[in-house]
Coordinates of C-alpha atoms and ligand atoms in Angstrom, one line a residue:
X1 CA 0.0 0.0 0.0
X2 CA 2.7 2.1 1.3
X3 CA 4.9 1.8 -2.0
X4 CA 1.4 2.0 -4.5
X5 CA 0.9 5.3 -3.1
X6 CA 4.2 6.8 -2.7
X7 CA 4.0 6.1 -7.1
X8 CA 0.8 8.2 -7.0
X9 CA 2.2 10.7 -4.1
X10 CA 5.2 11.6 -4.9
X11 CA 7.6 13.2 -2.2
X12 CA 7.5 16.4 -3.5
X13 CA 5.0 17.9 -5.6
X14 CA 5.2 21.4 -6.3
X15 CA 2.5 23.5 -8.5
X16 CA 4.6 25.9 -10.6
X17 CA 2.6 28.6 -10.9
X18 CA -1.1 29.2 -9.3
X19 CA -3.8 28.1 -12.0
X20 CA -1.4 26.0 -13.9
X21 CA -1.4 22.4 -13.0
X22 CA 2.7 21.5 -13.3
X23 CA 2.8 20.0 -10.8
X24 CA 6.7 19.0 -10.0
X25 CA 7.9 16.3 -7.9
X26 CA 10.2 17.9 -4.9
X27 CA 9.1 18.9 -1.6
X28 CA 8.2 16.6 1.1
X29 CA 5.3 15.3 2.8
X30 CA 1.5 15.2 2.1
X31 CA -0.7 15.6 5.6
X32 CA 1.0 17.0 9.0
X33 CA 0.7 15.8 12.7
X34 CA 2.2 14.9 15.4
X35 CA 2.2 15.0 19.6
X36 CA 5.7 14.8 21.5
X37 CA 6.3 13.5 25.2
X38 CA 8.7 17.1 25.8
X39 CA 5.7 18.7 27.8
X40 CA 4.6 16.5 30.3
X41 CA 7.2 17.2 32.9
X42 CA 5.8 20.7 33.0
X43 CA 2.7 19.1 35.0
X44 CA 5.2 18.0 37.8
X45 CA 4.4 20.1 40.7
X46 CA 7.8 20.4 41.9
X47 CA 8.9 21.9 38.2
X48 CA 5.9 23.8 38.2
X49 CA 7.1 25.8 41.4
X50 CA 10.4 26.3 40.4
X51 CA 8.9 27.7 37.2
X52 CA 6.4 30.0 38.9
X53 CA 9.4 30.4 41.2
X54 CA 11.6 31.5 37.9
X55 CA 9.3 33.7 36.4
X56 CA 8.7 36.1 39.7
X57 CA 12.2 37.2 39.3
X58 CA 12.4 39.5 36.8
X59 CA 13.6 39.1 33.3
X60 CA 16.8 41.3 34.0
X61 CA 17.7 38.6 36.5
X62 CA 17.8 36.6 32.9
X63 CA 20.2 39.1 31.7
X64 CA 22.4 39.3 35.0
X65 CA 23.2 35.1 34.4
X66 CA 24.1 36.0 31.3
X67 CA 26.2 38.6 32.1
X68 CA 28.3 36.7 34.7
X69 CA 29.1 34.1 31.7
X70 CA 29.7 37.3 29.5
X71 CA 32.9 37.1 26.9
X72 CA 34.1 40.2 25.7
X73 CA 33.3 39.3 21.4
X74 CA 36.2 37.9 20.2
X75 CA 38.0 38.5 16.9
X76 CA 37.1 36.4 13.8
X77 CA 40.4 34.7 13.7
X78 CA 42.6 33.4 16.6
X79 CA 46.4 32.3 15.8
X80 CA 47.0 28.8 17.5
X81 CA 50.7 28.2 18.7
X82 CA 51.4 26.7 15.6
X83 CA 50.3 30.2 14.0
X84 CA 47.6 29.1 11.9
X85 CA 44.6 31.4 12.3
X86 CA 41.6 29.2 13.3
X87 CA 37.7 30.8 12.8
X88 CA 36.3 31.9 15.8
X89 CA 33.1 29.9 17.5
X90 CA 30.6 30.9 15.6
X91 CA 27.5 32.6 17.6
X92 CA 24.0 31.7 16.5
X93 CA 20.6 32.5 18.2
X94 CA 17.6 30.0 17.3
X95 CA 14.1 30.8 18.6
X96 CA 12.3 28.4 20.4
X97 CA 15.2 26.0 20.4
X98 CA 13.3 24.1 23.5
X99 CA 12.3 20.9 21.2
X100 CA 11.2 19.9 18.0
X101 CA 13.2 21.5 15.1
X102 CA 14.9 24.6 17.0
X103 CA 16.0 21.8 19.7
X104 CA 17.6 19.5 17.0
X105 CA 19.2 21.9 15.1
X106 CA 20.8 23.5 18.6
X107 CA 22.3 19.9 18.9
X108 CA 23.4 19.4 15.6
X109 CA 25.5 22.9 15.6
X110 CA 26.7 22.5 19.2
X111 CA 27.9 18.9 18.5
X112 CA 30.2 20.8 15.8
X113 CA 32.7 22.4 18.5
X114 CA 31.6 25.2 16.0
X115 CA 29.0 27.3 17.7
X116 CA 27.8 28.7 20.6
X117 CA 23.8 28.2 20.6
X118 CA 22.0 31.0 22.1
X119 CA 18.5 29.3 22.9
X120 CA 16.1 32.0 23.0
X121 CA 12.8 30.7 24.8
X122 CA 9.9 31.0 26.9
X123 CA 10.5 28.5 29.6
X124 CA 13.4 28.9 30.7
X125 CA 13.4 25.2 32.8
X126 CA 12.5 23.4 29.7
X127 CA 15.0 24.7 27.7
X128 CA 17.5 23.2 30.5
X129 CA 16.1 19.9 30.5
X130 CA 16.0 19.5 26.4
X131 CA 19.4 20.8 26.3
X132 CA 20.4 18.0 28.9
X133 CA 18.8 15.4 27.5
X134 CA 20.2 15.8 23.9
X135 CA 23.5 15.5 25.7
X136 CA 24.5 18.9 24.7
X137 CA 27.8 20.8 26.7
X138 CA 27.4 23.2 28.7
X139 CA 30.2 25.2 26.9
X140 CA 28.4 25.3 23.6
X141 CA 25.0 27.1 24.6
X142 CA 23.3 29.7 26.7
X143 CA 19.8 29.7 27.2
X144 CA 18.1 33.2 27.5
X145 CA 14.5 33.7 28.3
X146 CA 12.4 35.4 25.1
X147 CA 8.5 35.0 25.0
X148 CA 7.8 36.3 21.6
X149 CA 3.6 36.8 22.4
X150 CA 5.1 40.0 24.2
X151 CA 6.9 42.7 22.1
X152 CA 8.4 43.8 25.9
X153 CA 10.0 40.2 25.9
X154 CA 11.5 40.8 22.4
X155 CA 12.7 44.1 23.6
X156 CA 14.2 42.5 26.5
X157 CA 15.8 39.9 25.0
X158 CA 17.6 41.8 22.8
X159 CA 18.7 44.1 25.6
X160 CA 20.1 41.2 27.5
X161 CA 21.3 39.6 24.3
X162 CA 23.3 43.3 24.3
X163 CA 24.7 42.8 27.3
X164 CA 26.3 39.2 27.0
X165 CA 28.6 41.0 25.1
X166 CA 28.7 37.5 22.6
X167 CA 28.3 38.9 18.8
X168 CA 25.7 37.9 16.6
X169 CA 26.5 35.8 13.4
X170 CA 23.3 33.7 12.6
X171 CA 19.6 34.4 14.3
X172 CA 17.4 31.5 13.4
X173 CA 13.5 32.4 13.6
X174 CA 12.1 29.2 14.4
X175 CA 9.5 29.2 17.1
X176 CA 5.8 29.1 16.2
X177 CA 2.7 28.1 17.6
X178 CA -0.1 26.1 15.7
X179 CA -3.9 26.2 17.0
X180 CA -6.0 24.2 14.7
X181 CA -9.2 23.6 17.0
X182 CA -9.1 26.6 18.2
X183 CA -12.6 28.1 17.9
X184 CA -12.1 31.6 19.3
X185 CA -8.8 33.7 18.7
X186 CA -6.5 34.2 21.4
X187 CA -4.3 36.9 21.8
X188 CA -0.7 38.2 22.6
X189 CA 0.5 40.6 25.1
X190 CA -0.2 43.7 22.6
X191 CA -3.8 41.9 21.2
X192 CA -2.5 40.3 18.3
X193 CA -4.0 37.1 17.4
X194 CA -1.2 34.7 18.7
X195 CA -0.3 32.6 15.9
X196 CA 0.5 35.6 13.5
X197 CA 1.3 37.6 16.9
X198 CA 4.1 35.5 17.8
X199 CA 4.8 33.5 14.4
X200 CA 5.2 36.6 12.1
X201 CA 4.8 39.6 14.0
X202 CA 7.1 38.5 17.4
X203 CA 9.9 37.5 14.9
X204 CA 9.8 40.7 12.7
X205 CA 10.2 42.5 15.7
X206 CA 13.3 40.5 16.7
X207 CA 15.0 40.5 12.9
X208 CA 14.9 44.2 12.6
X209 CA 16.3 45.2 15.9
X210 CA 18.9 42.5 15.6
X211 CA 20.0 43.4 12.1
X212 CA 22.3 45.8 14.0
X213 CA 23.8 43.4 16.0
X214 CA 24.4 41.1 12.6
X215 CA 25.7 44.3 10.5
X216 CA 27.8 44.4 13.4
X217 CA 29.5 40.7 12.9
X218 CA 32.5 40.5 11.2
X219 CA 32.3 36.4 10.8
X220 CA 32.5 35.4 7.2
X221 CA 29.0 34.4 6.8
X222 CA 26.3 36.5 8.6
X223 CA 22.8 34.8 7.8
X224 CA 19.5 35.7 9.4
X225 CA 16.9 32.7 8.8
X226 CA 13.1 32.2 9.0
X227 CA 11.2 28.6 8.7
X228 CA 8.5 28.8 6.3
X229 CA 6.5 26.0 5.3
X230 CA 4.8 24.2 2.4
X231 CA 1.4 24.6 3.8
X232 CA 1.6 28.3 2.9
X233 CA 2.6 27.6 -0.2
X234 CA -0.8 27.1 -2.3
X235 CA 1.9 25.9 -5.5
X236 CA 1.8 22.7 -3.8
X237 CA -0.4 20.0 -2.8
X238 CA -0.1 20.6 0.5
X239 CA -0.5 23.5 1.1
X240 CA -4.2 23.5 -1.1
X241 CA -5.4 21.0 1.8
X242 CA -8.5 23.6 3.2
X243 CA -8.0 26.1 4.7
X244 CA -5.7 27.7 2.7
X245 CA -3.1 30.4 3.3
X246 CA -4.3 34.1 1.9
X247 CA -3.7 37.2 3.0
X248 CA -6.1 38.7 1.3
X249 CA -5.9 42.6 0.9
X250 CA -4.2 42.6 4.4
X251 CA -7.1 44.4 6.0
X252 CA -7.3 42.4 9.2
X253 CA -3.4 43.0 9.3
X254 CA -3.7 46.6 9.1
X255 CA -6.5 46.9 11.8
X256 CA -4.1 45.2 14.1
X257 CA -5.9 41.5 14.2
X258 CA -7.4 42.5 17.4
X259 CA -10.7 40.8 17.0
X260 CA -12.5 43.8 18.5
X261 CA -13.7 46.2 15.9
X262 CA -11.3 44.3 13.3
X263 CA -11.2 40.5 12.3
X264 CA -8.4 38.5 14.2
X265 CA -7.2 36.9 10.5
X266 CA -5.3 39.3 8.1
X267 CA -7.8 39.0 5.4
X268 CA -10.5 40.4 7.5
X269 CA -12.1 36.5 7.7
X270 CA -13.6 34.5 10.4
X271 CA -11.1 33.3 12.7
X272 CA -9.4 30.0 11.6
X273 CA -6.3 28.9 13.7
X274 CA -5.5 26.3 10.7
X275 CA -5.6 29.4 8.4
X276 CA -3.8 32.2 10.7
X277 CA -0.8 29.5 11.5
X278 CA -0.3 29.2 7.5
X279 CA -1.0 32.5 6.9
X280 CA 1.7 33.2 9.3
X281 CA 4.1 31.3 7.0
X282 CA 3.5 33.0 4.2
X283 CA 4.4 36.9 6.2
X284 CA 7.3 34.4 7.5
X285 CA 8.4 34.0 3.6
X286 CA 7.4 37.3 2.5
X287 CA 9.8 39.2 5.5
X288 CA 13.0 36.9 4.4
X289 CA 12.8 38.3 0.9
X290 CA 11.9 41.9 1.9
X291 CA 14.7 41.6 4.0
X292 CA 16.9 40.2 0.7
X293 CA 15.6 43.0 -0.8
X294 CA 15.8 45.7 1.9
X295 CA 19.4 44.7 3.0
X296 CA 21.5 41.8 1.3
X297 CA 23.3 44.1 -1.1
X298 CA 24.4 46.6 1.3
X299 CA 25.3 44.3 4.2
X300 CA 26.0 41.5 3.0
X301 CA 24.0 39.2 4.8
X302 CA 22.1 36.2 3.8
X303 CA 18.5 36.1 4.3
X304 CA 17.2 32.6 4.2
X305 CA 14.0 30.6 4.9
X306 CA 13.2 27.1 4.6
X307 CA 10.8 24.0 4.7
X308 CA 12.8 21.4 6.6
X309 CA 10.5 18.7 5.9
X310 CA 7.4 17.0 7.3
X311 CA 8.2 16.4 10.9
X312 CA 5.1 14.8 12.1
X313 CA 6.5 14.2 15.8
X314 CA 7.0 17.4 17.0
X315 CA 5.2 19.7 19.5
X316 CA 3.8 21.6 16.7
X317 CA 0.8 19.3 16.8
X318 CA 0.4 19.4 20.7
X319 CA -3.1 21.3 20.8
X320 CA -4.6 18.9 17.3
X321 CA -6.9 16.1 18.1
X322 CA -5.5 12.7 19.4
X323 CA -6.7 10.6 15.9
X324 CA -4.7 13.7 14.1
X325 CA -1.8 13.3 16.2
X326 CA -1.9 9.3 15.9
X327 CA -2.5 9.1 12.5
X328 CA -0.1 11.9 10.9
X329 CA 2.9 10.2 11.5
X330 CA 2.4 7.2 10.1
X331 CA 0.3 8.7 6.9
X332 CA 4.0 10.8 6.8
X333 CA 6.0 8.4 7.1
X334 CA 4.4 5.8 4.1
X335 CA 1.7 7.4 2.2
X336 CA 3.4 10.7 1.1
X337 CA 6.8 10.0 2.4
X338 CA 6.7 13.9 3.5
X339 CA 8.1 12.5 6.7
X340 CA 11.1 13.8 8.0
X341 CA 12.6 13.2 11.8
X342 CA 13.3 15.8 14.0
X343 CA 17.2 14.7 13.6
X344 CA 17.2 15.3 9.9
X345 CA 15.0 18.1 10.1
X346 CA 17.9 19.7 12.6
X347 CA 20.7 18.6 10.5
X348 CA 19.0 20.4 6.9
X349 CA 18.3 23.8 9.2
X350 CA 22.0 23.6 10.5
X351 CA 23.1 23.4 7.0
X352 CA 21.5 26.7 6.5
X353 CA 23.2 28.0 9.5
X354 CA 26.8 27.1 8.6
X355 CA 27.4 24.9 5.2
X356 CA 29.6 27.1 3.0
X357 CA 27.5 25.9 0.0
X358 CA 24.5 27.8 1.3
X359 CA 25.3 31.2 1.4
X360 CA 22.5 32.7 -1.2
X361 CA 20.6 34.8 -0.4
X362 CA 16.6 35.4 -1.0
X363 CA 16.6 31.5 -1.6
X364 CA 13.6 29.2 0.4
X365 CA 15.6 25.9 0.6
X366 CA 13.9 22.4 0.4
X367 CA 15.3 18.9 0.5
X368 CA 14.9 15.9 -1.9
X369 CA 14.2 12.1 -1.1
X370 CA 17.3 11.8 -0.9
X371 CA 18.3 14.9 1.3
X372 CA 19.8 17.0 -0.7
X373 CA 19.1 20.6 -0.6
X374 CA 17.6 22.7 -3.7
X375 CA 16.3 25.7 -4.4
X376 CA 12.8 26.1 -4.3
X377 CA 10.2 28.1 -5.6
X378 CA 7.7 29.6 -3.6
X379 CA 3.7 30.3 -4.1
X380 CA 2.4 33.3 -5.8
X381 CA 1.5 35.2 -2.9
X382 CA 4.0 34.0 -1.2
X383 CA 6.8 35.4 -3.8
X384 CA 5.0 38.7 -4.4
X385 CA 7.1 41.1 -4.0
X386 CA 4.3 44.4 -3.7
X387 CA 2.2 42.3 -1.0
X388 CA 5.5 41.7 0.8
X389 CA 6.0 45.5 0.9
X390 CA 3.0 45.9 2.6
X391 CA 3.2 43.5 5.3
X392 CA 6.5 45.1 5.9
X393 CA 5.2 48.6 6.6
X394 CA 2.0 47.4 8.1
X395 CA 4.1 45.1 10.6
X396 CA 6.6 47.5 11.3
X397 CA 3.7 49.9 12.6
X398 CA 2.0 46.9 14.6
X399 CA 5.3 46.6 16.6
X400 CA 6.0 50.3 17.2
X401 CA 9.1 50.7 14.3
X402 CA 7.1 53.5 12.2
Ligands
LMG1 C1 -9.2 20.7 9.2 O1 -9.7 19.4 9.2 C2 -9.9 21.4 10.3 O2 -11.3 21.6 10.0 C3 -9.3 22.8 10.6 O3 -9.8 23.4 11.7 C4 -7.8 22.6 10.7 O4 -7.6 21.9 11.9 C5 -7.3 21.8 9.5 O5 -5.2 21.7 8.4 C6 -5.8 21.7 9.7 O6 -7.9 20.6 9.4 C7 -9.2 18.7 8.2 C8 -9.3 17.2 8.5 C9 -9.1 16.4 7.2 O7 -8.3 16.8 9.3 C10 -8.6 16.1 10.4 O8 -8.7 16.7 11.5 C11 -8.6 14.7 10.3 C12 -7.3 14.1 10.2 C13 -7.3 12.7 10.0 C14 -6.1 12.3 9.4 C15 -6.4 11.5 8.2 C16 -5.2 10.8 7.8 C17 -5.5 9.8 6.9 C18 -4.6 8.7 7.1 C19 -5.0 7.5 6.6 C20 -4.3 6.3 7.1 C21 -3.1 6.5 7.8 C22 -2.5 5.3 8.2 C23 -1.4 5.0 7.5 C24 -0.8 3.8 7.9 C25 0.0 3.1 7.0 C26 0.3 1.8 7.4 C27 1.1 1.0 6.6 O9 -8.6 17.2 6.2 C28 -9.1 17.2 5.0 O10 -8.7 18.0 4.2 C29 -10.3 16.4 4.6 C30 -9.8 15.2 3.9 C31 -10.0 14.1 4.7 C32 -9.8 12.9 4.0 C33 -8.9 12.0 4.7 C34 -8.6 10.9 3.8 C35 -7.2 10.8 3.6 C36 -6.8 10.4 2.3 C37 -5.6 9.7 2.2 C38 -5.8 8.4 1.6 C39 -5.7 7.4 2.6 C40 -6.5 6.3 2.4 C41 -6.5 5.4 3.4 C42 -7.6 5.1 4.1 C43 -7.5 4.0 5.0 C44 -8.6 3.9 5.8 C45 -8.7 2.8 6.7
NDP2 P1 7.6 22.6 18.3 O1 6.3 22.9 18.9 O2 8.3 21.4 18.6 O3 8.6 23.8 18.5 C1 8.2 25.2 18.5 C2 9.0 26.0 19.5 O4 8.5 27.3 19.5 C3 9.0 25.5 20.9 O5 10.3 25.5 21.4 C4 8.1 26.5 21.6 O6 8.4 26.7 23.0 C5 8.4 27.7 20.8 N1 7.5 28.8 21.1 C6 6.2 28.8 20.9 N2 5.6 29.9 21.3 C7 6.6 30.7 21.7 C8 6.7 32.0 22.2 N3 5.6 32.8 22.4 N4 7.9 32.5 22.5 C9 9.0 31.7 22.4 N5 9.0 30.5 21.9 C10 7.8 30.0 21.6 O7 7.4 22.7 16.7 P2 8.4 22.4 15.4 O8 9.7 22.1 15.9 O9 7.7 21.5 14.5 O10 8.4 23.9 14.8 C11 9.5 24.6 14.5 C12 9.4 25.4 13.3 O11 9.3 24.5 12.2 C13 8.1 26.3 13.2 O12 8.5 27.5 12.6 C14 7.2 25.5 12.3 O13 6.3 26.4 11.6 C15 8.2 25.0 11.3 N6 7.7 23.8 10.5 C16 7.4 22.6 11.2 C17 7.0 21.6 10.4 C18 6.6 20.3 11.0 O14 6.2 19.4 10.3 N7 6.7 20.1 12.3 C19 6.9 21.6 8.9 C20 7.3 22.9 8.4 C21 7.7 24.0 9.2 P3 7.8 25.6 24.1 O15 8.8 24.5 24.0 O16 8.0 26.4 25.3 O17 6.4 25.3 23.8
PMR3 MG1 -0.6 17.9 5.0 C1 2.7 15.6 -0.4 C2 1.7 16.0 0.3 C3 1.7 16.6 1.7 C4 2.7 17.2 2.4 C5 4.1 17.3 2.1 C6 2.1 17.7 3.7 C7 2.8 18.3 4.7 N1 0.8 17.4 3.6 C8 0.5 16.8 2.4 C9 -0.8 16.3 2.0 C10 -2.0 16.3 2.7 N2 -2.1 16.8 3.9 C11 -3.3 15.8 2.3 C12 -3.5 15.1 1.0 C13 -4.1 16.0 3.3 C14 -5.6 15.6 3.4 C15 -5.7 14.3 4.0 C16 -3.4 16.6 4.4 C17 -4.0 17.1 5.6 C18 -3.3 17.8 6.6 C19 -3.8 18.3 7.8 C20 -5.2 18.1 8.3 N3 -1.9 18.1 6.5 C21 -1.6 18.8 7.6 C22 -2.7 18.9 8.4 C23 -2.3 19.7 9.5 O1 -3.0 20.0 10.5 C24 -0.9 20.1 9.3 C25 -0.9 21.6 9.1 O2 -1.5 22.1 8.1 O3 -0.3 22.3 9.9 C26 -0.3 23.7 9.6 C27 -0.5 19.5 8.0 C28 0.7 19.4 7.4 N4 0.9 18.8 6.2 C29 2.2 18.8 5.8 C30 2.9 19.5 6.8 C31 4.4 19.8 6.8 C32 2.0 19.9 7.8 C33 2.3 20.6 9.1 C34 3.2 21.5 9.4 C35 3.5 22.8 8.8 O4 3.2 23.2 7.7 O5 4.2 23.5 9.4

């Protein structure tokens, strides 16, 4: 069964061009789901204090740890005593690096002796336990508290980020929520609806004010990296499973997706969490070109983003029904053969971070069957470049830069 419908599924099947049916056989993956064990130990009592316990001291207690482990930012190049210069660690910030994807690309780069991980996150105690029980060193990664439903906590973080004194060489926007049964809209700190709040609107706020501290590198590849995804890319089979991703004329955007006198979805529609979560990854994709376009030439930098792959077993799928999260996985892993695990998934976005081969810019990377990286082209909407314009300038008023 599995091999009859992998011939009439293939692994990746891309629409060319919206109305035209060429289909073409690249991306991976076909449905979506998955539930992972990482959260239970948050309903321990005993963590659950020391959480609570965590989050009455305030966020500048965050930045004071880091400070004590602060290292004046070293130069590029250090001469061993045999006088060869050797690259300096590399310094690389992923969002929501607590499990699933960010988590297995942290490993995957700190394994390397290469980097220092900064794991940007929202429960600080989690973070600590994932890191521990991927086995990664202490040496190679710092975790630093960022809740990205609150523009404060962006602001924050990048304060204490500051602070650290570490330079900034790579920032990896990879956290996101997904609410699929969600009837009603929930909100972020500021009243955005949270999947675009923290998915879209929490990273843009982070990119831009960090830009400085990337412009400020002076590593040999500076590269600034958002996951996408190929359910916001109508050009694909995937992504035309309903609802589909459309922004529409951005009016719910530009009201502020409060849900009050404006819709909580950017087209001005009903609330759909299915819909705002790919919607989010289309603004995701959008922002990494309108950064490409903004600033590659003049700084150099690489703007990036991605679809790592179907990987049906992460926390992404936490708040989808039980049959969903049951059945994804296995519908990954033999009808479409979308599937991906979170270990591959972490070694392709660590490719992105560091593989000298990667350094274009503007490009939304995909992998083949066989795991090779190619250059991929994105939906309509999603590559247009006038729409991206506009979610620029309406984000950057939403988060208080115009
Ligand atoms: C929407 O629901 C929600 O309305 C929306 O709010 C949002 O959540 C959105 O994108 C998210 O989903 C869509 C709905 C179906 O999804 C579900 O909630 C149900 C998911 C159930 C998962 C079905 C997977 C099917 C897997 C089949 C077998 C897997 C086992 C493989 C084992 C292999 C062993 C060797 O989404 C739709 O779009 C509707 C379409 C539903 C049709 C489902 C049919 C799947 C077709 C695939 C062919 C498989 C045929 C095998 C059948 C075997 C049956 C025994
Ligand atoms: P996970 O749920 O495992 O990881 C998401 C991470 O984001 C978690 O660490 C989570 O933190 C964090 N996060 C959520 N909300 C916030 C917030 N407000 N502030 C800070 N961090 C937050 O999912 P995945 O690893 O699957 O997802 C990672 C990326 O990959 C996402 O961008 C997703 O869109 C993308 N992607 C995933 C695919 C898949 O098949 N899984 C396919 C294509 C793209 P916490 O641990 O505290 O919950
Ligand atoms: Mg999808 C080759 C086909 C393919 C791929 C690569 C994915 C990836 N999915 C494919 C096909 C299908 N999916 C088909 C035919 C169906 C109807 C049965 C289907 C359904 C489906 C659902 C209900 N798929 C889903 C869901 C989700 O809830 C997931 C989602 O949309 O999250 C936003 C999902 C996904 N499918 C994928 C991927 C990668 C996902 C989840 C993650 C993401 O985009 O970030």
């Amino acid at each position: 069964m599995a091999l009859q419908a992998s011939s009439i599924l293939p692994s990746t099947l891309s629409i060319h061009k919206e109305g035209k049916s060429s289909f073409s056989l690249k991306e991976n993956g076909f449905l979506g789901v998955c539930l992972n064990d990482h959260h239970k130990s948050d309903f321990n009592p005993t963590v659950l204090r020391a959480k609570i316990q965590f989050d009455q001291k305030s966020t500048s207690s965050v930045g004071a740890i880091r400070a004590q482990t602060a290292a004046t930012a070293p130069s590029v190049t250090t001469a061993t005593p045999q006088g060869k210069k050797t690259l300096r660690k590399g310094s690389v910030i992923i969002t929501g690096a607590s499990s699933g994807l960010g988590l297995a690309t942290a490993k995957a780069l700190a394994e390397t002796g290469k980097w220092h991980v900064i794991m940007a996150c929202r429960d600080f105690l989690k973070a600590e336990r994932a890191a521990k029980s991927v086995g990664m060193n202490k040496e190679n990664y710092t975790i630093m508290h960022l809740d990205l439903a609150s523009l404060d906590s962006v602001r924050q973080f990048v304060d204490n980020f500051r602070r650290s004194g570490r330079p900034l060489d790579v920032l990896v926007c990879n956290a996101a929520v997904y609410l699929p049964t969600a009837k009603e809209p929930t909100f972020t700190a500021e009243g955005f609806e949270l999947s675009v709040g923290t998915n879209h609107l929490g990273h843009f706020l982070l990119s831009r004010l960090l830009l400085e501290d990337l412009k400020q590198s002076d590593y040999p590849s500076k590269r600034l990296i958002i996951v996408g995804s190929i359910t916001g890319n109508t050009n694909t089979l995937a992504g035309n499973v309903p609802p589909k991703a459309n922004l529409g004329d951005l009016r719910g955007l530009a009201g502020g997706l409060n849900g009050l006198n404006i819709s909580s979805m950017i087209d001005g529609g009903e609330f759909d969490g299915a819909k705002a979560y790919k919607d989010s990854k289309v603004c995701n994709m959008l922002t990494m070109q309108e950064f490409h376009r903004r600033f590659h030439e003049e700084t150099g930098i690489t703007f990036a983003s991605l679809y790592p792959g179907c990987i049906a077993t992460t926390g992404l799928f936490r708040e989808h029904i039980p049959l969903f999260r049951l059945l994804f996985p296995p519908f990954q892993k033999y009808i479409t053969k979308g599937y991906v695990s979170e270990e591959e998934s972490g070694k392709r976005l660590a490719q992105v971070v560091s593989e000298p081969s990667l350094t274009k810019s503007g490009v939304y990377w995909s992998w083949n069957k066989d795991s090779a990286s190619f250059e991929n082209q994105l939906s309509q909407e999603a590559s247009d470049a006038e729409k991206a314009k506009k979610v620029w300038e309406l984000s950057e008023k939403l988060v208080g830069l115009a």
